[in-house]
Amino acid sequence: FVEFIALIYLSYVKKKMQDAGLFTKWTLQGLMDELDAIELFESPEHGRLLGEVTQKQKDIYVALGVDPPSL
């Protein structure tokens, strides 16, 4: 079941990439690897802390029609 949900998610991302013309610069795996580097840390003293989001990652989010992450 989890694999089926993951396949739906990947199909959605692939469609958004096609619509945004991102396949000229990225492969699906390369895009996912780039976005996978974003980290979120949580501690009782400081709450949630978002790791650095690079300009390249922000550009990908904007191209996909998603607000870049920020906390």
Coordinates of N, CA and C in Angstrom, one line a residue:
F1 N 0.8 -1.2 0.0 CA 0.0 0.0 0.0 C 0.9 1.3 0.0
V2 N 1.9 1.3 0.8 CA 2.8 2.4 0.9 C 3.5 2.6 -0.4
E3 N 3.9 1.6 -1.1 CA 4.5 1.7 -2.4 C 3.6 2.3 -3.4
F4 N 2.3 2.0 -3.3 CA 1.3 2.5 -4.2 C 1.2 4.0 -4.0
I5 N 1.1 4.5 -2.8 CA 1.0 5.9 -2.4 C 2.3 6.6 -2.9
A6 N 3.4 6.0 -2.7 CA 4.7 6.6 -3.2 C 4.7 6.8 -4.7
L7 N 4.1 5.8 -5.4 CA 4.0 5.9 -6.9 C 3.1 7.0 -7.3
I8 N 2.0 7.2 -6.6 CA 1.1 8.3 -6.9 C 1.8 9.7 -6.7
Y9 N 2.6 9.8 -5.6 CA 3.3 11.0 -5.3 C 4.4 11.2 -6.4
L10 N 5.1 10.2 -6.8 CA 6.1 10.4 -7.8 C 5.5 10.8 -9.2
S11 N 4.4 10.2 -9.5 CA 3.7 10.6 -10.7 C 3.2 12.0 -10.7
Y12 N 2.8 12.5 -9.6 CA 2.4 13.9 -9.4 C 3.6 14.8 -9.6
V13 N 4.7 14.5 -9.0 CA 5.9 15.3 -9.1 C 6.4 15.3 -10.6
K14 N 6.3 14.2 -11.2 CA 6.7 14.1 -12.6 C 5.9 15.0 -13.5
K15 N 4.6 15.0 -13.3 CA 3.6 15.8 -14.0 C 3.9 17.3 -13.8
K16 N 4.1 17.7 -12.6 CA 4.5 19.1 -12.3 C 5.8 19.5 -12.9
M17 N 6.7 18.6 -13.0 CA 8.0 18.8 -13.6 C 7.8 19.1 -15.1
Q18 N 7.0 18.2 -15.7 CA 6.7 18.4 -17.2 C 6.0 19.7 -17.4
D19 N 5.0 20.0 -16.6 CA 4.3 21.3 -16.8 C 5.2 22.5 -16.6
A20 N 6.2 22.4 -15.7 CA 7.1 23.5 -15.5 C 8.3 23.5 -16.4
G21 N 8.5 22.5 -17.2 CA 9.7 22.4 -18.1 C 11.0 22.2 -17.4
L22 N 10.9 21.5 -16.2 CA 12.1 21.2 -15.4 C 12.9 20.1 -16.0
F23 N 12.4 19.3 -16.9 CA 13.2 18.1 -17.4 C 14.3 18.6 -18.3
T24 N 14.4 19.8 -18.7 CA 15.5 20.3 -19.4 C 16.7 20.5 -18.6
K25 N 16.5 20.7 -17.3 CA 17.6 20.9 -16.3 C 17.8 19.7 -15.3
W26 N 16.7 19.0 -15.1 CA 16.8 18.0 -14.0 C 16.2 16.7 -14.4
T27 N 16.7 15.6 -13.8 CA 16.0 14.3 -13.9 C 15.1 14.2 -12.7
L28 N 14.2 13.3 -12.7 CA 13.3 13.1 -11.5 C 14.2 12.8 -10.3
Q29 N 15.1 11.9 -10.4 CA 16.0 11.5 -9.3 C 16.8 12.6 -8.8
G30 N 17.4 13.4 -9.7 CA 18.2 14.5 -9.4 C 17.4 15.6 -8.6
L31 N 16.2 15.9 -9.0 CA 15.4 16.8 -8.4 C 15.0 16.4 -7.0
M32 N 14.7 15.1 -6.8 CA 14.3 14.6 -5.5 C 15.6 14.6 -4.6
D33 N 16.7 14.3 -5.1 CA 18.0 14.3 -4.3 C 18.3 15.7 -3.9
E34 N 18.1 16.7 -4.7 CA 18.3 18.1 -4.4 C 17.4 18.5 -3.2
L35 N 16.1 18.2 -3.3 CA 15.2 18.6 -2.3 C 15.3 17.8 -1.0
D36 N 15.9 16.6 -1.1 CA 16.1 15.7 0.1 C 17.1 16.3 1.0
A37 N 17.9 17.2 0.6 CA 19.0 17.7 1.5 C 18.4 18.7 2.5
I38 N 17.2 19.1 2.4 CA 16.6 20.1 3.3 C 16.3 19.3 4.6
E39 N 16.8 19.9 5.7 CA 16.6 19.2 7.0 C 15.8 20.1 8.0
L40 N 15.0 19.4 8.8 CA 14.3 20.1 9.9 C 14.7 19.5 11.2
F41 N 15.1 20.4 12.1 CA 15.6 19.9 13.4 C 14.5 20.4 14.5
E42 N 14.3 19.5 15.5 CA 13.3 19.9 16.5 C 13.9 19.6 17.9
S43 N 13.8 20.6 18.7 CA 14.3 20.4 20.1 C 13.4 21.1 21.0
P44 N 13.3 20.5 22.3 CA 12.3 21.1 23.2 C 12.7 22.6 23.6
E45 N 13.9 23.0 23.6 CA 14.3 24.3 23.9 C 14.0 25.3 22.8
H46 N 14.3 24.9 21.6 CA 14.2 25.9 20.5 C 13.0 25.6 19.5
G47 N 12.3 24.5 19.7 CA 11.2 24.2 18.8 C 11.8 23.7 17.4
R48 N 11.1 24.1 16.4 CA 11.5 23.6 15.0 C 12.5 24.6 14.4
L49 N 13.6 24.0 13.9 CA 14.6 24.8 13.2 C 14.8 24.2 11.8
L50 N 14.6 25.0 10.8 CA 14.8 24.6 9.4 C 16.2 24.8 9.0
G51 N 16.8 23.8 8.5 CA 18.2 23.9 7.9 C 18.2 24.8 6.7
E52 N 19.4 25.1 6.2 CA 19.5 26.0 5.1 C 18.8 25.5 3.9
V53 N 18.0 26.4 3.3 CA 17.4 26.1 2.0 C 18.1 26.9 0.9
T54 N 18.8 26.3 0.0 CA 19.6 27.0 -1.0 C 18.7 27.7 -2.0
Q55 N 19.3 28.6 -2.7 CA 18.5 29.3 -3.8 C 18.1 28.4 -4.9
K56 N 18.9 27.4 -5.2 CA 18.5 26.4 -6.2 C 17.2 25.6 -5.7
Q57 N 17.2 25.3 -4.4 CA 16.0 24.6 -3.9 C 14.8 25.5 -3.9
K58 N 15.0 26.7 -3.6 CA 13.9 27.7 -3.6 C 13.3 27.8 -5.1
D59 N 14.2 27.9 -6.0 CA 13.8 28.0 -7.4 C 13.0 26.8 -7.9
I60 N 13.4 25.6 -7.4 CA 12.7 24.4 -7.7 C 11.3 24.5 -7.2
Y61 N 11.1 24.9 -5.9 CA 9.8 25.0 -5.3 C 8.9 26.0 -6.1
V62 N 9.5 27.1 -6.4 CA 8.7 28.2 -7.1 C 8.3 27.6 -8.5
A63 N 9.2 26.9 -9.2 CA 8.9 26.4 -10.5 C 7.7 25.3 -10.4
L64 N 7.7 24.6 -9.3 CA 6.7 23.6 -9.1 C 5.4 24.2 -8.5
G65 N 5.4 25.5 -8.3 CA 4.2 26.2 -7.8 C 3.9 26.0 -6.3
V66 N 5.0 25.8 -5.5 CA 4.9 25.6 -4.1 C 5.7 26.7 -3.4
D67 N 5.1 27.2 -2.3 CA 5.9 28.2 -1.5 C 7.1 27.5 -0.9
P68 N 8.3 28.1 -1.0 CA 9.5 27.5 -0.4 C 9.3 27.4 1.1
P69 N 9.9 26.4 1.7 CA 9.7 26.2 3.1 C 10.4 27.3 3.9
S70 N 9.8 27.8 5.0 CA 10.4 28.7 5.9 C 9.7 28.6 7.2
L71 N 10.4 28.8 8.3 CA 9.9 28.8 9.6 C 10.3 30.0 10.4

